[in-house]
CSV table of N, CA, C and O in Angstrom, one decimal:
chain,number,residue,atom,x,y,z
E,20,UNK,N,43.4,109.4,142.5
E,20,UNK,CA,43.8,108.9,141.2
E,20,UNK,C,43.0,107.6,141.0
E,20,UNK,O,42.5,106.9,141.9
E,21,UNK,N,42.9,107.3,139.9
E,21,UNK,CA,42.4,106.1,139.5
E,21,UNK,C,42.9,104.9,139.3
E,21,UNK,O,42.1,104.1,138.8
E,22,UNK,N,44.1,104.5,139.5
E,22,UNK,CA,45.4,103.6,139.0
E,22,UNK,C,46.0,103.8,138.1
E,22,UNK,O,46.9,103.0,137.8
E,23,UNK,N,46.0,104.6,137.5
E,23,UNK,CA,46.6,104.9,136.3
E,23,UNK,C,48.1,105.3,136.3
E,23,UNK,O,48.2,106.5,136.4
E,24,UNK,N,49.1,104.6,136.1
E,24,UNK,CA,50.6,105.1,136.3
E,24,UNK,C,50.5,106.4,135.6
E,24,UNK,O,50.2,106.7,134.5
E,25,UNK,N,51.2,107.3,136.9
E,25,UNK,CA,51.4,108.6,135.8
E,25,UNK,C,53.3,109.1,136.1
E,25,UNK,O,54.0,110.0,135.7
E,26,UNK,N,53.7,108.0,137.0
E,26,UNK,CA,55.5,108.5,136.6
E,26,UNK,C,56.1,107.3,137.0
E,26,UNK,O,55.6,106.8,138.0
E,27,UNK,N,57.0,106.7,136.5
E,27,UNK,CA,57.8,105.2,136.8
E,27,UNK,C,59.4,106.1,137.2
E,27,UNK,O,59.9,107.0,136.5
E,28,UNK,N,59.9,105.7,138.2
E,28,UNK,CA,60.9,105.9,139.1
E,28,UNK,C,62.0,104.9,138.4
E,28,UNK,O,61.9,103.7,138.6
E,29,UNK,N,62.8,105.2,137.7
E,29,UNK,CA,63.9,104.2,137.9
E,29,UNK,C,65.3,104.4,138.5
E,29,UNK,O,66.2,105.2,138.2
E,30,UNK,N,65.3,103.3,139.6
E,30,UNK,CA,66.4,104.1,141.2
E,30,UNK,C,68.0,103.8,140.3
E,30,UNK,O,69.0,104.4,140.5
E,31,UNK,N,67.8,102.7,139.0
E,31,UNK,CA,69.2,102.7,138.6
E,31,UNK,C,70.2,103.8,137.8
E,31,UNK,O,71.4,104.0,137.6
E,32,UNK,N,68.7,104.7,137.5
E,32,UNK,CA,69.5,105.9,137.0
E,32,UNK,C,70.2,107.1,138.1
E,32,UNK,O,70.9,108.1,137.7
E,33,UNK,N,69.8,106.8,139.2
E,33,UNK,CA,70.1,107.6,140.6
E,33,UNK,C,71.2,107.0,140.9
E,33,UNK,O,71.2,105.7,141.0
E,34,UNK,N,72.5,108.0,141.1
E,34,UNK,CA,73.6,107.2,141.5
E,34,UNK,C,73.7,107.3,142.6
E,34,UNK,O,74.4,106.4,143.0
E,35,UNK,N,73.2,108.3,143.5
E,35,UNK,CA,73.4,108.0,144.9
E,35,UNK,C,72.7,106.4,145.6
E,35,UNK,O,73.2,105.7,146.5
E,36,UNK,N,71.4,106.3,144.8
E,36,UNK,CA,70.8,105.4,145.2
E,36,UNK,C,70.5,103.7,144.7
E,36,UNK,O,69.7,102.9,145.2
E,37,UNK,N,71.7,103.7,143.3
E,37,UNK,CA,71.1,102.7,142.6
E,37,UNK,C,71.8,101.4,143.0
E,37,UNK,O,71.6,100.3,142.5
E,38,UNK,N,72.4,101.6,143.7
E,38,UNK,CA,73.3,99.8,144.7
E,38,UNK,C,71.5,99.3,145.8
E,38,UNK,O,71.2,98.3,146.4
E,39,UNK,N,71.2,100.1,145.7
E,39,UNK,CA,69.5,99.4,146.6
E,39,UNK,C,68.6,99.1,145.9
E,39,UNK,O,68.4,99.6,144.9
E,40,UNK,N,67.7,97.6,146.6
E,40,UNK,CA,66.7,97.3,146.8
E,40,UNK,C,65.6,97.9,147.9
E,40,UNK,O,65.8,98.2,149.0
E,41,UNK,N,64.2,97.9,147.4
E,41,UNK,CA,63.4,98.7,148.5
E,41,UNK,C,62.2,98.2,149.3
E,41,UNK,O,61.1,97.8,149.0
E,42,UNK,N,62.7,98.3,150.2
E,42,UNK,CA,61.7,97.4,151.6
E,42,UNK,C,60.0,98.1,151.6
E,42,UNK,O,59.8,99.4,151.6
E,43,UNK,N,59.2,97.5,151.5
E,43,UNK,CA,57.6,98.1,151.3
E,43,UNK,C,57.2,99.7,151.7
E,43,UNK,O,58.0,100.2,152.5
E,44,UNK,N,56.3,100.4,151.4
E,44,UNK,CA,56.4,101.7,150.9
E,44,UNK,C,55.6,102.3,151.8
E,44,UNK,O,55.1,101.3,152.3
E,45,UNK,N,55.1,103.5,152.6
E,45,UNK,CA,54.1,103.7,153.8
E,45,UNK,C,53.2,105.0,153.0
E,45,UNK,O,53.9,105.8,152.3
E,46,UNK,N,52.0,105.1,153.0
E,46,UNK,CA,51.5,106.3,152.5
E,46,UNK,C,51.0,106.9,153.6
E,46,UNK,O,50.5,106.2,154.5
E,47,UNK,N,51.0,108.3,153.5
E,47,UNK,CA,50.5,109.2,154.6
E,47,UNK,C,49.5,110.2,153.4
E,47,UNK,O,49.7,110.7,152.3
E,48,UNK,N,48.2,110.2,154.3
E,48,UNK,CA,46.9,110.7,153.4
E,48,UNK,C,47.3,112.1,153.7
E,48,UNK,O,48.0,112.5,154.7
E,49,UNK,N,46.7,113.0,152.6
E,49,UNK,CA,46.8,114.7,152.9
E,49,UNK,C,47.2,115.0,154.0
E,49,UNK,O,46.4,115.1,154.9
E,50,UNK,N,48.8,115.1,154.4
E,50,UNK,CA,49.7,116.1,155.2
E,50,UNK,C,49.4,116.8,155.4
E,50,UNK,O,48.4,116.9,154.8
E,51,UNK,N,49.6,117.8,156.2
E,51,UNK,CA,49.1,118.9,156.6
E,51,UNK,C,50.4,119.8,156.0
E,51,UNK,O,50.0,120.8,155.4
E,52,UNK,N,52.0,119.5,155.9
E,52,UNK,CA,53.0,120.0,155.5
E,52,UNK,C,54.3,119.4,155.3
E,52,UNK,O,54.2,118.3,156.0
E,53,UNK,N,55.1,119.4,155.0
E,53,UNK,CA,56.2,118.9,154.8
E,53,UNK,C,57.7,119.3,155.0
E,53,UNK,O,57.7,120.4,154.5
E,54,UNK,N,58.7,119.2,155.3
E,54,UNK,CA,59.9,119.3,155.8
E,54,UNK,C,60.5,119.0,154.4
E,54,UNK,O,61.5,118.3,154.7
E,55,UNK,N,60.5,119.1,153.5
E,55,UNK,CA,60.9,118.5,152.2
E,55,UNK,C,61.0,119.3,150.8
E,55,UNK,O,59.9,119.8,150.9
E,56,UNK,N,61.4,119.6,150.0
E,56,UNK,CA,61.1,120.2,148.7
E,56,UNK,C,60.2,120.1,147.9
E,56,UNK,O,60.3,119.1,147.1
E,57,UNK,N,59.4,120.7,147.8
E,57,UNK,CA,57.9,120.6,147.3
E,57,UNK,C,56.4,120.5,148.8
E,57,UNK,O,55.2,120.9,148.6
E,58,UNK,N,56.8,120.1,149.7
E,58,UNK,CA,56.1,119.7,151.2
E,58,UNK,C,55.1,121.2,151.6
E,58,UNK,O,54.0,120.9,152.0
E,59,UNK,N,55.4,122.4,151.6
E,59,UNK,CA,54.9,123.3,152.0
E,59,UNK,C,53.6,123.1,151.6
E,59,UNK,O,53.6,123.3,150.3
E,60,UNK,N,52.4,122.9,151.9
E,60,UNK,CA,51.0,123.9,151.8
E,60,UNK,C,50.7,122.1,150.6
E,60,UNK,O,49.8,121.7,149.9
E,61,UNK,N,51.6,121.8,150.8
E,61,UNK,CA,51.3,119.8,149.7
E,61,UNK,C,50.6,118.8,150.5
E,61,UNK,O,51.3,117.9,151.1
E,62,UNK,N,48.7,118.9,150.5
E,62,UNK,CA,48.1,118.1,150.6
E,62,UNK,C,47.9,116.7,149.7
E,62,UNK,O,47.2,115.7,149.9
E,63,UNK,N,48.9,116.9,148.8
E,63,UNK,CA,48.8,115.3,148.3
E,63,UNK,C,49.5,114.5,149.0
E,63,UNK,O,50.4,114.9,149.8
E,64,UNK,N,49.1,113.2,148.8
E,64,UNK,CA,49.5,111.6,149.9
E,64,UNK,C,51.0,111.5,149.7
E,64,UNK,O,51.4,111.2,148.6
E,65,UNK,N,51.8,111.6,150.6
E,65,UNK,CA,53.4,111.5,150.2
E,65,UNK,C,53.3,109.6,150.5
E,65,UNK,O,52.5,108.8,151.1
E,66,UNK,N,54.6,109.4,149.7
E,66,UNK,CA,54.8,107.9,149.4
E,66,UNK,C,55.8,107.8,150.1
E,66,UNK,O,56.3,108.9,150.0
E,67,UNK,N,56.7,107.0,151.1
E,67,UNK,CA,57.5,107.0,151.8
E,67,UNK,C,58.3,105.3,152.0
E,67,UNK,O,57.7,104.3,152.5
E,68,UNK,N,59.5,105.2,151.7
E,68,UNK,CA,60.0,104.0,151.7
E,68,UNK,C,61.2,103.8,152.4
E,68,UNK,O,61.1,104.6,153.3
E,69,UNK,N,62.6,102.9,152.7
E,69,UNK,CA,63.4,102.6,152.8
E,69,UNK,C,64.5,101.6,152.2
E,69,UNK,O,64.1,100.6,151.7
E,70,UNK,N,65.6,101.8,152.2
E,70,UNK,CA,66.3,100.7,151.9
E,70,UNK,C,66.3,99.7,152.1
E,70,UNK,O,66.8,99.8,153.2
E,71,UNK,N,66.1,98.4,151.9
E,71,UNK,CA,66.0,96.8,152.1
E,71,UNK,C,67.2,96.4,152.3
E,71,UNK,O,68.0,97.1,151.6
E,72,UNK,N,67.7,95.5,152.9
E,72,UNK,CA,69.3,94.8,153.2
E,72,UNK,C,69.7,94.0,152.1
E,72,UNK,O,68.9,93.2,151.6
E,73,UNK,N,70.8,94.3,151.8
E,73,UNK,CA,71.0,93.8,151.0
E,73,UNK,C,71.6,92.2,150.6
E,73,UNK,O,71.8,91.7,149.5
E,74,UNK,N,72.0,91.7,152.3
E,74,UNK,CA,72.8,90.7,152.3
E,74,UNK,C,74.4,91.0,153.3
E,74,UNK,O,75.1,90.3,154.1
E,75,UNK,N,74.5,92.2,152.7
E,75,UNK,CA,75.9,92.3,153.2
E,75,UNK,C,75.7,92.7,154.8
E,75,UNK,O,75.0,92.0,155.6
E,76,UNK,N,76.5,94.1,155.3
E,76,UNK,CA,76.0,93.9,156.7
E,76,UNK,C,74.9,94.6,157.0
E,76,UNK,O,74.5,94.5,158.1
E,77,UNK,N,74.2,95.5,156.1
E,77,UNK,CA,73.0,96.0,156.0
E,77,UNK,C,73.3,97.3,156.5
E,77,UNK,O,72.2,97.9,156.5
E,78,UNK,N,74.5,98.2,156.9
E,78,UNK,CA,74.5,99.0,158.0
E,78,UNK,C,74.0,100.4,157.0
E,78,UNK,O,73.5,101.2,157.7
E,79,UNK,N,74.0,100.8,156.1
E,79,UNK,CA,74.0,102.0,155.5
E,79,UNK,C,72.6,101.7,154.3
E,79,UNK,O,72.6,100.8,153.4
E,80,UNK,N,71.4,102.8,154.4
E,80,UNK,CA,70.8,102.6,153.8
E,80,UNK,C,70.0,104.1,153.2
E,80,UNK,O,70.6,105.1,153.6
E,81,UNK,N,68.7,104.6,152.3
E,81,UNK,CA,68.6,105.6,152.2
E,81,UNK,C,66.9,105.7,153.1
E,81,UNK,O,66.4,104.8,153.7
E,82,UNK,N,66.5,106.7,152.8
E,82,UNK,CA,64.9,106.5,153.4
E,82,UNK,C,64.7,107.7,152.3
E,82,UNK,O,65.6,108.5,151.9
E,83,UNK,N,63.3,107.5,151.9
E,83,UNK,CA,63.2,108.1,150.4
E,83,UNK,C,61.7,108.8,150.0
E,83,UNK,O,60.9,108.4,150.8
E,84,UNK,N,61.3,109.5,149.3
E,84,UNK,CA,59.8,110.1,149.6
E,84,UNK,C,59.7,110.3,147.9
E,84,UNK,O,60.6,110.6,147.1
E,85,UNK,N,58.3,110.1,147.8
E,85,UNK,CA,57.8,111.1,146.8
E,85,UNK,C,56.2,111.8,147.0
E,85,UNK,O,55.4,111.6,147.9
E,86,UNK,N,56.2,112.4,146.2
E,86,UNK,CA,54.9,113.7,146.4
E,86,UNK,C,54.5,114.2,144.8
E,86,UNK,O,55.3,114.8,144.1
E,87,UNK,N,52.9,114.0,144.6
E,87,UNK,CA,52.6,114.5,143.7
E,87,UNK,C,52.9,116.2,144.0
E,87,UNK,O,53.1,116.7,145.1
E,88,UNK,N,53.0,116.7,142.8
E,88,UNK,CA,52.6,118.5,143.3
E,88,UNK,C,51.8,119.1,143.4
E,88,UNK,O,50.8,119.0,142.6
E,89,UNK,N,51.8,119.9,144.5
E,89,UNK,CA,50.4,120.7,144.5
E,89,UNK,C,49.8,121.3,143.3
E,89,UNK,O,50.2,122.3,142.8
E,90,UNK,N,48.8,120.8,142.6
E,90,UNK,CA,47.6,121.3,141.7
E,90,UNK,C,48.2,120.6,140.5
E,90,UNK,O,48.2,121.2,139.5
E,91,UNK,N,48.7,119.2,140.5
E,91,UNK,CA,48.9,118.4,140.1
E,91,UNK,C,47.4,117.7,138.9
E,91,UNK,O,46.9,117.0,139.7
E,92,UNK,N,46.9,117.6,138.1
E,92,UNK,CA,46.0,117.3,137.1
E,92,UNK,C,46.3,115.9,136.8
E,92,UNK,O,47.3,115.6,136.0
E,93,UNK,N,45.6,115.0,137.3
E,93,UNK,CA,45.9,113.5,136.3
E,93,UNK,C,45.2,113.2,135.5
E,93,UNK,O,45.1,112.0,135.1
E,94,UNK,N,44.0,114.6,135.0
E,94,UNK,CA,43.3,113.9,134.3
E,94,UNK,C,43.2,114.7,132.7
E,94,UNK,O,42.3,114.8,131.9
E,95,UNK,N,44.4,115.2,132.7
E,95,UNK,CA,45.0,115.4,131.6
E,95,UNK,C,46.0,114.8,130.9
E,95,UNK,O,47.1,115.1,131.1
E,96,UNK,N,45.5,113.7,129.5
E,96,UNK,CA,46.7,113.2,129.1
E,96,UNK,C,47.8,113.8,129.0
E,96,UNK,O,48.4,112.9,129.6
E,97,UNK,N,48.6,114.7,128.6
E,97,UNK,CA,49.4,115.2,128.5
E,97,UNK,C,50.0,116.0,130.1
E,97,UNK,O,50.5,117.1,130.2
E,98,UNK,N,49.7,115.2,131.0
E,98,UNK,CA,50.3,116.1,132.5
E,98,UNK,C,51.5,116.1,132.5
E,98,UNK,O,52.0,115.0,132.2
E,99,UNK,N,52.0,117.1,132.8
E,99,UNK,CA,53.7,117.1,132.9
E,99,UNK,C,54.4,117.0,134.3
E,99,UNK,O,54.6,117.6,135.3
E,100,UNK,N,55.0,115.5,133.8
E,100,UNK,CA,55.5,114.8,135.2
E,100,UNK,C,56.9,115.6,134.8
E,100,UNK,O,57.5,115.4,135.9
E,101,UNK,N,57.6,116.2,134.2
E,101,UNK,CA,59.4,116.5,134.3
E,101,UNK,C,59.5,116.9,135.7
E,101,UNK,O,60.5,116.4,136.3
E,102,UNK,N,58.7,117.6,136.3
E,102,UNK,CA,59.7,118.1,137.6
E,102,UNK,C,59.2,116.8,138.5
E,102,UNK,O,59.4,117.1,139.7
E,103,UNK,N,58.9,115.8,138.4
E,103,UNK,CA,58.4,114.9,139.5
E,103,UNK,C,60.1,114.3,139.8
E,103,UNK,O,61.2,114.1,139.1
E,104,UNK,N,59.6,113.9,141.2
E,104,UNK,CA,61.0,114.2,142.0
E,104,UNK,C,61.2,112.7,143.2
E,104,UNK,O,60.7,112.9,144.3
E,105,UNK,N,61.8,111.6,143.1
E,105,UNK,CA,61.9,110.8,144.7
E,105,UNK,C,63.1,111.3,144.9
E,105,UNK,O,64.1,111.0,144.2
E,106,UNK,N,63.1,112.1,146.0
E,106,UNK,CA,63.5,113.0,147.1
E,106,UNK,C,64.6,112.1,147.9
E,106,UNK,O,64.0,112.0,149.0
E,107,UNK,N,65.5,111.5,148.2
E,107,UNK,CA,66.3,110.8,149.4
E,107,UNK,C,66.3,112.0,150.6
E,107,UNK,O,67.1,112.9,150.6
E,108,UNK,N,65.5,111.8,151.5
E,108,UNK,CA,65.5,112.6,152.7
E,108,UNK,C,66.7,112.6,153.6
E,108,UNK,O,67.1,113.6,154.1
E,109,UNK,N,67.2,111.3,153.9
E,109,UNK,CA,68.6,111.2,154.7
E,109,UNK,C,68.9,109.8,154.3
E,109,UNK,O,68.3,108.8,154.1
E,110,UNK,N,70.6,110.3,154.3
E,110,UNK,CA,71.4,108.9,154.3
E,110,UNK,C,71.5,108.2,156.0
E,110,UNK,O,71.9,108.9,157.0
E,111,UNK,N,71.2,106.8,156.0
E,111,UNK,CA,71.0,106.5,157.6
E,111,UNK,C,71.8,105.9,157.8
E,111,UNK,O,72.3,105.5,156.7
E,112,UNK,N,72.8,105.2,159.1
E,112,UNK,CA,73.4,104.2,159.0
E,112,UNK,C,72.0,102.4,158.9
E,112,UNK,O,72.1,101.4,159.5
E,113,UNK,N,71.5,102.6,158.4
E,113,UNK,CA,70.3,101.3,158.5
E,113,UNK,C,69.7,101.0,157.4
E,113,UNK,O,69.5,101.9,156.6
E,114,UNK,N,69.1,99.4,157.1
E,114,UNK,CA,68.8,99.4,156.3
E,114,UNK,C,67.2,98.6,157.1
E,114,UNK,O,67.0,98.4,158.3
E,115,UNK,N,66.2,98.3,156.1
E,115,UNK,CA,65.0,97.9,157.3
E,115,UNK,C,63.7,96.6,156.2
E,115,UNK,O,63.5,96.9,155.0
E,116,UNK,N,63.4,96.0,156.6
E,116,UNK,CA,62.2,95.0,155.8
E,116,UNK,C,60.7,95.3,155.9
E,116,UNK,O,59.8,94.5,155.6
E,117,UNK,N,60.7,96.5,156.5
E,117,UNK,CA,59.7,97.0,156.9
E,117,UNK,C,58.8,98.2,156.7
E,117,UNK,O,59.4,99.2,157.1
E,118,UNK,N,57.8,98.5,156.1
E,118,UNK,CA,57.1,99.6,155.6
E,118,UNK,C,57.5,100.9,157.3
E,118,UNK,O,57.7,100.7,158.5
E,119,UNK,N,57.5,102.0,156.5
E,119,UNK,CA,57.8,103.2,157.9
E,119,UNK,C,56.0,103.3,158.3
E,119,UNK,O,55.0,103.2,157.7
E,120,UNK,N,56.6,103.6,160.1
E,120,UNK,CA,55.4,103.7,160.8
E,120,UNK,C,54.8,105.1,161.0
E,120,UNK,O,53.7,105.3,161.6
């Protein structure tokens, strides 16, 4: 991609997720595959984050992913983001200040 925002995430409309803040984001270049909805045979760069603490006792947090789609076009004004998806992979007991390794 070129920098060009092609979908804005907003986590307050997610009710499972919208009491969080989010600790820095990890990118993993072309996957080989994915464990995930959409992940199969999906060489695009998945985005990968965590819950940040919030202050309280930090214990419960989400870990969270997104993925362009396979055969995904950004160089069409008109690309159709509706199915675009951040995924909560698992609820953890943890929350973390740190990009995933």
């Amino acid at each position: 991609l070129d920098g060009e925002v092609v979908y804005r995430f907003e986590s307050r409309s997610v009710l499972s997720i919208q009491q969080h803040h989010f600790a820095p984001v990890e990118i993993a270049h072309a996957p080989e595959r994915g464990n995930y909805k959409g992940g199969e045979g999906n060489a695009n760069d998945v985005i990968m984050w965590g819950s940040l603490p919030d202050g309280s006792d930090g214990s419960m947090g989400d870990t969270m992913l997104f993925q362009l789609p396979r055969g995904f076009d950004h160089s069409q004004a008109s690309a159709d983001t509706e199915d675009f998806e951040v995924q909560v992979l698992e609820s953890v007991p943890w929350t973390t200040r740190r990009k995933p390794a």
